[in-house]
Short mmCIF file of C-alpha atoms in Angstrom, two decimals:
data_model
loop_
_atom_site.label_atom_id
_atom_site.label_comp_id
_atom_site.label_asym_id
_atom_site.label_seq_id
_atom_site.Cartn_x
_atom_site.Cartn_y
_atom_site.Cartn_z
CA UNK R 273 101.10 45.10 170.34
CA UNK R 274 98.98 47.39 172.50
CA UNK R 275 96.23 48.44 170.10
CA UNK R 276 94.80 51.03 172.50
CA UNK R 277 98.02 53.07 172.21
CA UNK R 278 97.73 53.42 168.42
CA UNK R 279 96.31 56.47 166.66
CA UNK R 280 93.16 56.15 164.56
CA UNK R 281 95.11 56.61 161.32
CA UNK R 282 97.57 53.88 162.32
CA UNK R 283 94.67 51.51 163.02
CA UNK R 284 93.02 52.47 159.71
CA UNK R 285 96.19 51.72 157.75
CA UNK R 286 96.62 48.33 159.46
CA UNK R 287 93.00 47.35 158.76
CA UNK R 288 93.28 48.44 155.12
CA UNK R 289 96.50 46.42 154.70
CA UNK R 290 94.72 43.44 156.33
CA UNK R 291 97.38 43.31 159.06
CA UNK R 292 94.62 43.34 161.65
CA UNK R 293 90.86 42.78 161.62
CA UNK R 294 88.24 45.30 162.73
CA UNK R 295 86.85 42.69 165.13
CA UNK R 296 90.26 42.37 166.82
CA UNK R 297 90.37 46.15 167.23
CA UNK R 298 86.85 46.28 168.70
CA UNK R 299 87.70 43.46 171.14
CA UNK R 300 90.92 45.20 172.19
CA UNK R 301 89.07 48.43 173.02
CA UNK R 302 86.23 46.62 174.78
CA UNK R 303 88.84 44.84 176.92
CA UNK R 304 90.51 48.16 177.65
CA UNK R 305 87.16 49.65 178.70
CA UNK R 306 86.51 46.66 180.94
CA UNK R 307 89.91 47.09 182.59
CA UNK R 308 89.95 50.85 183.23
CA UNK R 309 86.52 52.43 182.93
CA UNK R 310 85.26 51.44 186.36
CA UNK R 311 88.05 53.65 187.70
CA UNK R 312 87.61 56.50 185.17
CA UNK R 313 83.86 56.69 184.42
CA UNK R 314 84.33 57.81 180.80
CA UNK R 315 81.35 55.90 179.39
CA UNK R 316 77.70 55.81 180.43
CA UNK R 317 76.93 53.00 177.97
CA UNK R 318 79.22 50.40 176.40
CA UNK R 319 77.96 49.17 173.03
CA UNK R 320 79.57 45.73 173.25
CA UNK R 321 77.29 43.67 170.98
CA UNK R 322 76.69 46.53 168.52
CA UNK R 323 80.42 47.21 168.20
CA UNK R 324 81.36 43.56 167.61
CA UNK R 325 78.57 43.04 165.07
CA UNK R 326 79.51 46.18 163.14
CA UNK R 327 83.20 45.28 163.21
CA UNK R 328 82.40 41.85 161.71
CA UNK R 329 80.43 43.55 158.91
CA UNK R 330 83.43 45.78 158.19
CA UNK R 331 85.71 42.73 157.99
CA UNK R 332 83.26 41.05 155.60
CA UNK R 333 83.23 44.11 153.31
CA UNK R 334 87.03 44.31 153.26
CA UNK R 335 87.34 40.57 152.57
CA UNK R 336 84.98 40.97 149.60
CA UNK R 337 86.99 43.89 148.22
CA UNK R 338 84.38 46.56 148.99
CA UNK R 339 85.21 50.10 150.10
CA UNK R 340 84.38 49.97 153.82
CA UNK R 341 84.89 53.72 154.38
CA UNK R 342 87.55 56.16 155.57
CA UNK R 343 86.97 55.22 159.21
CA UNK R 344 86.48 51.49 158.58
CA UNK R 345 86.73 49.58 161.83
CA UNK R 346 87.83 52.52 163.97
CA UNK R 347 86.04 52.73 167.35
CA UNK R 348 84.44 56.09 168.21
CA UNK R 349 82.96 57.18 171.53
CA UNK R 350 79.91 59.44 171.10
CA UNK R 351 78.81 61.95 173.73
CA UNK R 352 75.54 61.00 175.39
CA UNK R 353 73.60 63.96 173.96
CA UNK R 354 74.10 62.83 170.34
CA UNK R 355 71.46 60.37 169.14
CA UNK R 356 72.45 56.86 168.05
CA UNK R 357 69.70 54.44 167.00
CA UNK R 358 69.03 51.82 169.67
CA UNK R 359 71.36 53.36 172.24
CA UNK R 360 70.56 55.48 175.26
CA UNK R 361 70.64 59.27 174.96
CA UNK R 362 70.34 60.55 178.51
CA UNK R 363 72.34 63.81 178.39
CA UNK R 364 73.60 62.49 181.78
CA UNK R 365 70.29 63.60 183.30
CA UNK R 366 67.74 61.75 185.42
CA UNK R 367 64.99 63.38 183.36
CA UNK R 368 66.04 61.24 180.35
CA UNK R 369 67.11 58.14 182.27
CA UNK R 370 65.97 55.01 180.43
CA UNK R 371 65.43 56.82 177.11
CA UNK R 372 66.58 54.93 174.00
CA UNK R 373 66.97 56.85 170.77
CA UNK R 374 64.84 55.71 167.80
CA UNK R 375 67.01 57.54 165.26
CA UNK R 376 70.53 58.66 164.34
CA UNK R 377 71.84 62.20 164.49
CA UNK R 378 73.26 63.43 161.18
CA UNK R 379 76.84 63.07 162.50
CA UNK R 380 76.08 59.51 163.62
CA UNK R 381 74.83 58.66 160.12
CA UNK R 382 78.07 60.05 158.72
CA UNK R 383 80.14 57.92 161.12
CA UNK R 384 78.26 54.77 160.12
CA UNK R 385 78.49 55.64 156.43
CA UNK R 386 82.28 55.97 156.81
CA UNK R 387 82.56 52.59 158.55
CA UNK R 388 83.24 53.80 162.11
CA UNK R 389 82.37 51.46 164.98
CA UNK R 390 80.49 53.25 167.77
CA UNK R 391 81.94 51.81 170.98
CA UNK R 392 79.71 53.58 173.50
CA UNK R 393 78.08 56.75 174.81
CA UNK R 394 80.39 59.11 176.70
CA UNK R 395 79.80 60.68 180.12
CA UNK R 396 79.17 64.43 180.29
CA UNK R 397 77.92 67.29 182.42
CA UNK R 398 74.12 67.15 182.54
CA UNK R 399 72.67 68.66 179.35
CA UNK R 400 76.24 69.82 178.53
CA UNK R 401 76.14 72.41 181.33
CA UNK R 402 79.45 72.44 183.15
CA UNK R 403 83.23 72.64 182.95
CA UNK R 404 84.25 69.66 185.08
CA UNK R 405 81.95 66.68 184.37
CA UNK R 406 80.91 66.80 188.04
CA UNK R 407 77.32 67.58 187.00
CA UNK R 408 76.63 64.13 185.53
CA UNK R 409 73.60 62.65 187.27
CA UNK R 410 75.05 59.13 187.10
CA UNK R 411 78.76 59.07 187.91
CA UNK R 412 81.95 61.10 187.99
CA UNK R 413 84.36 61.05 185.10
CA UNK R 414 87.94 61.24 186.35
CA UNK R 415 91.07 62.62 184.75
CA UNK R 416 93.32 59.69 183.74
CA UNK R 417 96.44 61.72 184.64
CA UNK R 418 95.23 62.03 188.24
CA UNK R 419 91.94 60.36 189.21
CA UNK R 420 91.43 62.87 192.02
CA UNK R 421 91.08 65.62 189.40
CA UNK R 422 88.36 66.56 186.93
CA UNK R 423 88.70 65.85 183.21
CA UNK R 424 87.00 69.12 182.27
CA UNK R 425 83.57 69.45 180.73
CA UNK R 426 81.07 69.18 179.47
CA UNK R 427 82.57 66.59 177.05
CA UNK R 428 84.72 65.14 179.84
CA UNK R 429 83.87 61.51 179.12
CA UNK R 430 84.86 61.89 175.46
CA UNK R 431 88.25 63.37 176.43
CA UNK R 432 88.89 60.67 179.05
CA UNK R 433 88.01 57.92 176.56
CA UNK R 434 90.61 59.16 174.06
CA UNK R 435 93.30 59.99 176.65
CA UNK R 436 92.99 56.64 178.43
CA UNK R 437 92.85 54.54 175.27
CA UNK R 438 89.19 53.52 175.58
CA UNK R 439 88.55 54.85 172.05
CA UNK R 440 90.94 56.36 169.49
CA UNK R 441 88.35 58.96 168.45
CA UNK R 442 85.42 60.71 170.12
CA UNK R 443 82.66 63.18 169.37
CA UNK R 444 81.80 65.89 171.87
CA UNK R 445 79.71 69.03 171.73
CA UNK R 446 80.67 72.65 172.34
CA UNK R 447 78.59 75.54 173.60
CA UNK R 448 81.30 77.48 175.43
CA UNK R 449 84.47 75.37 175.23
CA UNK R 450 83.20 71.90 176.07
CA UNK R 451 85.48 70.09 173.61
CA UNK R 452 88.64 72.21 173.82
CA UNK R 453 88.77 72.62 177.60
CA UNK R 454 88.55 68.87 178.46
CA UNK R 455 90.91 68.12 175.55
CA UNK R 456 93.41 70.50 177.15
CA UNK R 457 92.97 69.08 180.66
CA UNK R 458 93.29 65.46 179.45
CA UNK R 459 96.13 66.00 176.96
CA UNK R 460 94.39 65.21 173.67
CA UNK R 461 93.57 67.17 170.51
CA UNK R 462 90.11 68.77 170.36
CA UNK R 463 88.54 70.83 167.58
CA UNK R 464 85.51 73.10 167.71
CA UNK R 465 84.51 73.73 164.05
CA UNK R 466 82.96 76.93 162.69
CA UNK R 467 79.30 77.31 163.67
CA UNK R 468 77.43 75.83 160.69
CA UNK R 469 80.27 73.57 159.54
CA UNK R 470 78.73 70.49 161.22
CA UNK R 471 75.04 69.60 161.51
CA UNK R 472 73.31 69.80 164.91
CA UNK R 473 70.42 67.66 163.65
CA UNK R 474 69.85 64.92 166.23
CA UNK R 475 71.92 66.60 168.94
CA UNK R 476 69.96 67.61 172.06
CA UNK R 477 69.94 71.42 172.07
CA UNK R 478 71.40 73.54 174.85
CA UNK R 479 72.15 76.94 173.24
CA UNK R 480 71.01 76.75 169.63
CA UNK R 481 73.08 79.70 168.34
CA UNK R 482 76.20 78.43 170.12
CA UNK R 483 76.10 74.61 170.00
CA UNK R 484 78.45 72.75 167.67
CA UNK R 485 79.62 69.14 167.46
CA UNK R 486 83.40 68.84 167.90
CA UNK R 487 86.03 66.15 167.39
CA UNK R 488 88.73 64.61 169.60
CA UNK R 489 91.70 62.42 168.77
CA UNK R 490 95.17 61.43 169.93
CA UNK R 491 96.81 63.67 167.35
CA UNK R 492 95.97 66.33 164.76
CA UNK R 493 95.68 63.87 161.86
CA UNK R 494 93.08 61.86 163.79
CA UNK R 495 91.08 65.01 164.42
CA UNK R 496 91.30 66.02 160.75
CA UNK R 497 90.02 62.60 159.58
CA UNK R 498 87.05 62.67 161.96
CA UNK R 499 86.17 66.28 161.13
CA UNK R 500 86.15 65.56 157.39
CA UNK R 501 83.74 62.68 158.06
CA UNK R 502 81.08 64.71 159.91
CA UNK R 503 81.38 68.16 158.26
CA UNK R 504 79.18 69.53 155.50
CA UNK R 505 75.73 70.70 154.49
CA UNK R 506 72.70 68.92 155.94
CA UNK R 507 69.17 69.61 154.69
CA UNK R 508 67.92 68.65 158.16
CA UNK R 509 69.70 71.61 159.79
CA UNK R 510 69.12 75.00 158.18
CA UNK R 511 72.08 76.51 160.08
CA UNK R 512 74.61 74.35 158.23
CA UNK R 513 76.53 76.30 155.60
CA UNK R 514 76.83 75.39 151.94
CA UNK R 515 80.61 75.75 152.03
CA UNK R 516 82.85 73.11 150.46
CA UNK R 517 84.58 70.80 152.93
CA UNK R 518 88.21 70.37 151.82
CA UNK R 519 90.35 67.29 152.31
CA UNK R 520 91.95 68.37 155.58
CA UNK R 521 94.83 65.92 155.12
CA UNK R 522 96.37 68.26 152.54
CA UNK R 523 96.87 70.84 155.31
CA UNK R 524 98.94 68.42 157.40
CA UNK R 525 102.33 69.90 156.62
CA UNK R 526 105.02 71.30 158.89
CA UNK R 527 105.47 74.33 156.64
CA UNK R 528 103.95 77.47 158.20
CA UNK R 529 106.48 79.96 156.83
CA UNK R 530 104.97 83.44 156.65
CA UNK R 531 101.82 82.55 158.57
CA UNK R 532 100.83 85.50 160.75
CA UNK R 533 99.95 84.74 164.37
CA UNK R 534 98.23 87.21 166.72
CA UNK R 535 98.76 86.96 170.50
CA UNK R 536 95.97 88.77 172.40
CA UNK R 537 97.22 90.58 175.51
CA UNK R 538 93.85 90.05 177.18
CA UNK R 539 94.37 86.26 177.22
CA UNK R 540 97.60 86.51 179.24
CA UNK R 541 96.44 88.56 182.20
CA UNK R 542 95.30 87.90 185.75
CA UNK R 543 94.17 84.35 186.54
CA UNK R 544 96.56 82.58 184.16
CA UNK R 545 98.69 80.02 186.02
CA UNK R 546 102.39 80.87 185.75
CA UNK R 547 103.41 77.35 184.63
CA UNK R 548 100.64 77.27 182.01
CA UNK R 549 101.86 80.67 180.75
CA UNK R 550 105.41 79.32 180.50
CA UNK R 551 104.28 76.31 178.39
CA UNK R 552 102.28 78.58 176.06
CA UNK R 553 105.21 80.97 175.62
CA UNK R 554 107.49 78.02 174.82
CA UNK R 555 104.95 76.82 172.24
CA UNK R 556 104.83 80.23 170.59
CA UNK R 557 108.63 80.06 170.22
CA UNK R 558 108.28 76.70 168.44
CA UNK R 559 105.81 78.24 165.97
CA UNK R 560 108.26 81.12 165.40
CA UNK R 561 111.09 78.66 164.72
CA UNK R 562 108.87 76.94 162.17
CA UNK R 563 108.56 80.20 160.22
CA UNK R 564 105.49 81.95 161.61
CA UNK R 565 105.40 85.70 162.23
CA UNK R 566 104.16 86.46 165.76
CA UNK R 567 102.79 89.80 166.95
CA UNK R 568 100.91 90.97 170.03
CA UNK R 569 97.44 92.44 169.52
CA UNK R 570 94.46 93.57 171.57
CA UNK R 571 90.95 92.10 171.69
CA UNK R 572 89.40 94.75 173.96
CA UNK R 573 85.91 93.26 174.02
CA UNK R 574 87.02 89.72 174.93
CA UNK R 575 86.58 90.50 178.64
CA UNK R 576 82.81 90.83 178.08
CA UNK R 577 82.46 87.46 176.34
CA UNK R 578 81.93 85.37 179.47
CA UNK R 579 79.12 87.55 180.82
CA UNK R 580 77.62 87.74 177.33
CA UNK R 581 77.79 83.97 176.99
CA UNK R 582 75.94 83.23 180.22
CA UNK R 583 73.08 85.53 179.26
CA UNK R 584 72.67 84.11 175.74
CA UNK R 585 73.34 80.45 176.62
CA UNK R 586 71.04 80.45 179.65
CA UNK R 587 68.24 82.20 177.74
CA UNK R 588 68.44 79.60 174.98
CA UNK R 589 68.68 76.76 177.51
CA UNK R 590 65.53 78.01 179.25
CA UNK R 591 63.69 77.84 175.92
CA UNK R 592 65.18 74.54 174.70
CA UNK R 593 64.67 72.65 177.96
CA UNK R 594 61.04 73.71 178.32
CA UNK R 595 60.05 70.60 176.36
CA UNK R 596 61.24 68.34 179.21
CA UNK R 597 58.13 68.84 181.28
CA UNK R 598 56.97 65.34 182.22
CA UNK R 599 54.21 65.47 179.61
CA UNK R 600 55.83 65.84 176.20
CA UNK R 601 59.36 64.60 176.99
CA UNK R 602 61.27 63.27 179.96
CA UNK R 603 60.37 61.44 183.16
CA UNK R 604 57.04 62.11 184.81
CA UNK R 605 56.65 62.41 188.58
CA UNK R 606 54.75 59.45 190.03
CA UNK R 607 52.55 61.51 192.31
CA UNK R 608 50.94 64.81 191.36
CA UNK R 609 47.72 66.75 191.97
CA UNK R 610 47.22 68.59 188.67
CA UNK R 611 48.99 69.65 185.46
CA UNK R 612 50.98 72.40 187.20
CA UNK R 613 52.13 69.90 189.83
CA UNK R 614 53.33 67.54 187.04
CA UNK R 615 55.58 70.29 185.67
CA UNK R 616 56.86 71.30 189.07
CA UNK R 617 57.63 67.84 190.42
CA UNK R 618 58.88 66.27 187.19
CA UNK R 619 61.37 69.07 186.52
CA UNK R 620 62.40 69.39 190.18
CA UNK R 621 63.13 65.67 190.40
CA UNK R 622 64.64 65.32 186.92
CA UNK R 623 67.02 68.27 186.65
CA UNK R 624 70.25 68.76 188.64
CA UNK R 625 71.31 71.93 190.42
CA UNK R 626 73.39 73.45 187.61
CA UNK R 627 70.67 72.90 185.01
CA UNK R 628 68.08 74.48 187.31
CA UNK R 629 70.40 77.43 187.94
CA UNK R 630 70.78 78.11 184.21
CA UNK R 631 67.07 77.66 183.45
CA UNK R 632 66.17 80.15 186.20
CA UNK R 633 68.76 82.67 185.00
CA UNK R 634 67.66 82.24 181.37
CA UNK R 635 63.97 82.63 182.21
CA UNK R 636 64.78 85.79 184.15
CA UNK R 637 66.71 87.49 181.31
CA UNK R 638 63.89 86.66 178.86
CA UNK R 639 61.11 87.91 181.12
CA UNK R 640 59.00 91.02 180.53
CA UNK R 641 60.91 94.11 181.56
CA UNK R 642 64.32 92.44 181.40
CA UNK R 643 64.50 91.15 177.81
CA UNK R 644 65.82 94.45 176.42
CA UNK R 645 68.11 95.10 179.38
CA UNK R 646 69.81 91.71 179.19
CA UNK R 647 69.16 89.39 176.24
CA UNK R 648 68.78 92.06 173.53
CA UNK R 649 71.83 93.92 174.83
CA UNK R 650 73.81 90.65 174.95
CA UNK R 651 73.09 90.06 171.24
CA UNK R 652 74.46 93.54 170.45
CA UNK R 653 77.63 92.87 172.47
CA UNK R 654 77.97 89.55 170.63
CA UNK R 655 78.11 91.40 167.30
CA UNK R 656 80.79 93.73 168.66
CA UNK R 657 82.90 90.75 169.79
CA UNK R 658 82.52 89.23 166.29
CA UNK R 659 83.69 92.51 164.77
CA UNK R 660 86.70 92.51 167.09
CA UNK R 661 87.81 89.13 165.71
CA UNK R 662 86.96 90.07 162.11
CA UNK R 663 89.26 93.09 162.44
CA UNK R 664 92.11 90.85 163.62
CA UNK R 665 91.62 88.29 160.84
CA UNK R 666 92.04 90.98 158.20
CA UNK R 667 95.73 91.04 159.15
CA UNK R 668 96.42 87.66 160.77
CA UNK R 669 95.89 84.00 159.92
CA UNK R 670 95.24 82.78 163.46
CA UNK R 671 95.03 83.86 167.09
CA UNK R 672 97.00 81.84 169.65
CA UNK R 673 96.31 81.62 173.39
CA UNK R 674 96.07 79.18 176.31
CA UNK R 675 93.04 76.88 176.13
CA UNK R 676 92.49 76.88 179.89
CA UNK R 677 93.90 79.24 182.56
CA UNK R 678 94.93 76.28 184.73
CA UNK R 679 95.57 72.57 184.55
CA UNK R 680 92.94 70.12 185.81
CA UNK R 681 91.66 71.08 189.26
CA UNK R 682 90.72 68.74 192.11
CA UNK R 683 87.30 67.10 192.16
CA UNK R 684 85.06 69.21 194.42
CA UNK R 685 87.48 72.17 194.42
CA UNK R 686 85.17 74.51 192.48
CA UNK R 687 81.82 72.75 192.85
CA UNK R 688 80.42 75.32 195.27
CA UNK R 689 82.26 78.32 193.80
CA UNK R 690 80.12 78.82 190.71
CA UNK R 691 81.92 81.93 189.45
CA UNK R 692 85.33 80.25 189.72
CA UNK R 693 83.96 77.29 187.74
CA UNK R 694 82.57 79.59 185.03
CA UNK R 695 85.98 81.31 184.74
CA UNK R 696 87.46 77.97 183.60
CA UNK R 697 86.05 78.81 180.16
CA UNK R 698 87.36 82.36 179.94
CA UNK R 699 89.62 81.67 176.92
CA UNK R 700 87.23 79.36 175.07
CA UNK R 701 83.90 81.21 175.33
CA UNK R 702 84.81 84.15 173.00
CA UNK R 703 85.23 81.63 170.15
CA UNK R 704 81.68 80.30 170.61
CA UNK R 705 80.23 83.79 170.92
CA UNK R 706 81.82 84.70 167.57
CA UNK R 707 81.07 81.30 165.94
CA UNK R 708 84.73 80.77 165.00
CA UNK R 709 86.70 77.50 164.69
CA UNK R 710 89.42 76.69 167.24
CA UNK R 711 91.64 73.75 168.16
CA UNK R 712 93.41 72.73 171.36
CA UNK R 713 96.63 70.75 171.02
CA UNK R 714 98.80 69.32 173.85
CA UNK R 715 101.78 71.62 174.46
CA UNK R 716 103.48 70.43 177.63
CA UNK R 717 103.02 69.55 181.26
CA UNK R 718 102.64 71.67 184.39
CA UNK R 719 102.82 70.01 187.80
CA UNK R 720 102.53 66.65 186.07
CA UNK R 721 99.30 67.60 184.23
CA UNK R 722 98.66 68.40 180.54
CA UNK R 723 98.50 71.94 179.14
CA UNK R 724 96.66 72.85 175.92
CA UNK R 725 97.58 75.43 173.26
CA UNK R 726 94.55 77.06 171.62
CA UNK R 727 94.68 78.15 167.97
CA UNK R 728 91.70 80.19 166.73
CA UNK R 729 90.95 80.68 163.04
CA UNK R 730 88.68 82.64 160.73
CA UNK R 731 85.31 81.28 159.58
CA UNK R 732 85.54 77.94 157.72
CA UNK R 733 89.35 77.96 157.86
CA UNK R 734 89.73 74.77 159.88
CA UNK R 735 92.46 73.81 157.40
CA UNK R 736 94.73 76.57 158.71
CA UNK R 737 94.16 75.35 162.25
CA UNK R 738 95.18 71.82 161.27
CA UNK R 739 98.25 73.23 159.50
CA UNK R 740 99.47 75.27 162.50
CA UNK R 741 98.60 72.55 165.02
CA UNK R 742 100.30 69.85 162.93
CA UNK R 743 103.40 71.98 162.47
CA UNK R 744 103.65 72.45 166.24
CA UNK R 745 102.89 68.79 166.93
CA UNK R 746 105.58 67.54 164.53
CA UNK R 747 108.17 69.68 166.34
CA UNK R 748 107.31 68.26 169.77
CA UNK R 749 106.33 64.95 171.35
CA UNK R 750 103.64 66.04 173.80
CA UNK R 751 100.85 64.34 171.82
CA UNK R 752 102.62 61.01 172.35
CA UNK R 753 102.30 61.23 176.13
CA UNK R 754 99.79 58.79 177.62
CA UNK R 755 98.67 58.60 181.23
CA UNK R 756 99.60 55.49 183.19
CA UNK R 757 96.18 53.98 183.90
#
């Protein structure tokens, strides 16, 4: 039996039936990591001793008849900007190299409470800024379907870990598509919950009004289980909403008869690869056959979302990253003349090019004379984009589109073409701007690479997303595809 090919819910059932021990599962995944991660670069830290010790504790609880939790013994990879006690939390940046977290993020506490075994910290674009995972200060993460291609970003390591069987589940973070886009490019399921559905407490901030922790799994049921574990109100994060978290498993039915699906014309225009378009159109036909009503609509303001995003996200990044100054947080330059020189040298040495670019842009749009012209105007446009979606959700259950305009591109292909790289997120960014939930589910192959179908829902209606995604998944076999690593 190849344990690394099993889904999380299959592993859970086997552990609960005592057909396999949590320690055996942990060892199997650690062996898998040892065999493939040098080639793929999915993990920045492997929690070997911690994982084995925690797995043994789970086995002890089960042997004694205790409830070990919904995720008992299931390995989870955690993105390296989410704090885990005693593990590194570098955000893939030199400025935090060597930092070990003294505390758990809220989502990490929830994982531990539910019996999950944290297997390691996943690679990422530095401070979650990027769409390819090429901005990691430490090493490249590579797409397991073709190691000469990117896995997407910024949660690229999390997607690679799940796709390549290094972990059945993973946590990532989203600011503009950083869970869904790599999930699409690596052929796994990735969910970005409603803003406020999951606590950001203990997650290193990039864009505070956009950031959200997301979930990845081999199939929709895996994603639903992990989302239920981490979702809910947290007194440590005032942006979390006091909205009941349902049992998402009850939405896992093939029946979608009468569900109304909107197809936005603006998401099928110039820049969409013809083969990706074909896979999405085939997927829409599957949803129709399963009983959904499909109609074309217009989201006229969606074209402004990308520009709006880069003003808001960069402004918030400029503010959030000011704390990494060599004095309060982060590495300090070894040689300096005065306090100003500490700031200058520490930040110049510690931050990579993309992070510097976004800090400079964000500082500019917040500066005197430009705040009203850029940042204030961007917030107004954001409200208009929200209203655009709200209008659609008065008549429709979900919006369906491609997740990414292309399949995974070659490493280095867009590194110097910043605008082309930013356009990778053109279909995901509107969701973050509006604070909506959305899921990406594998829907076929193009040129031998995975394609993702994006389903966008109304606020706190993740259940509908799981329903539509599960219905599609049960009518196809794309989620069962695994790369040959």
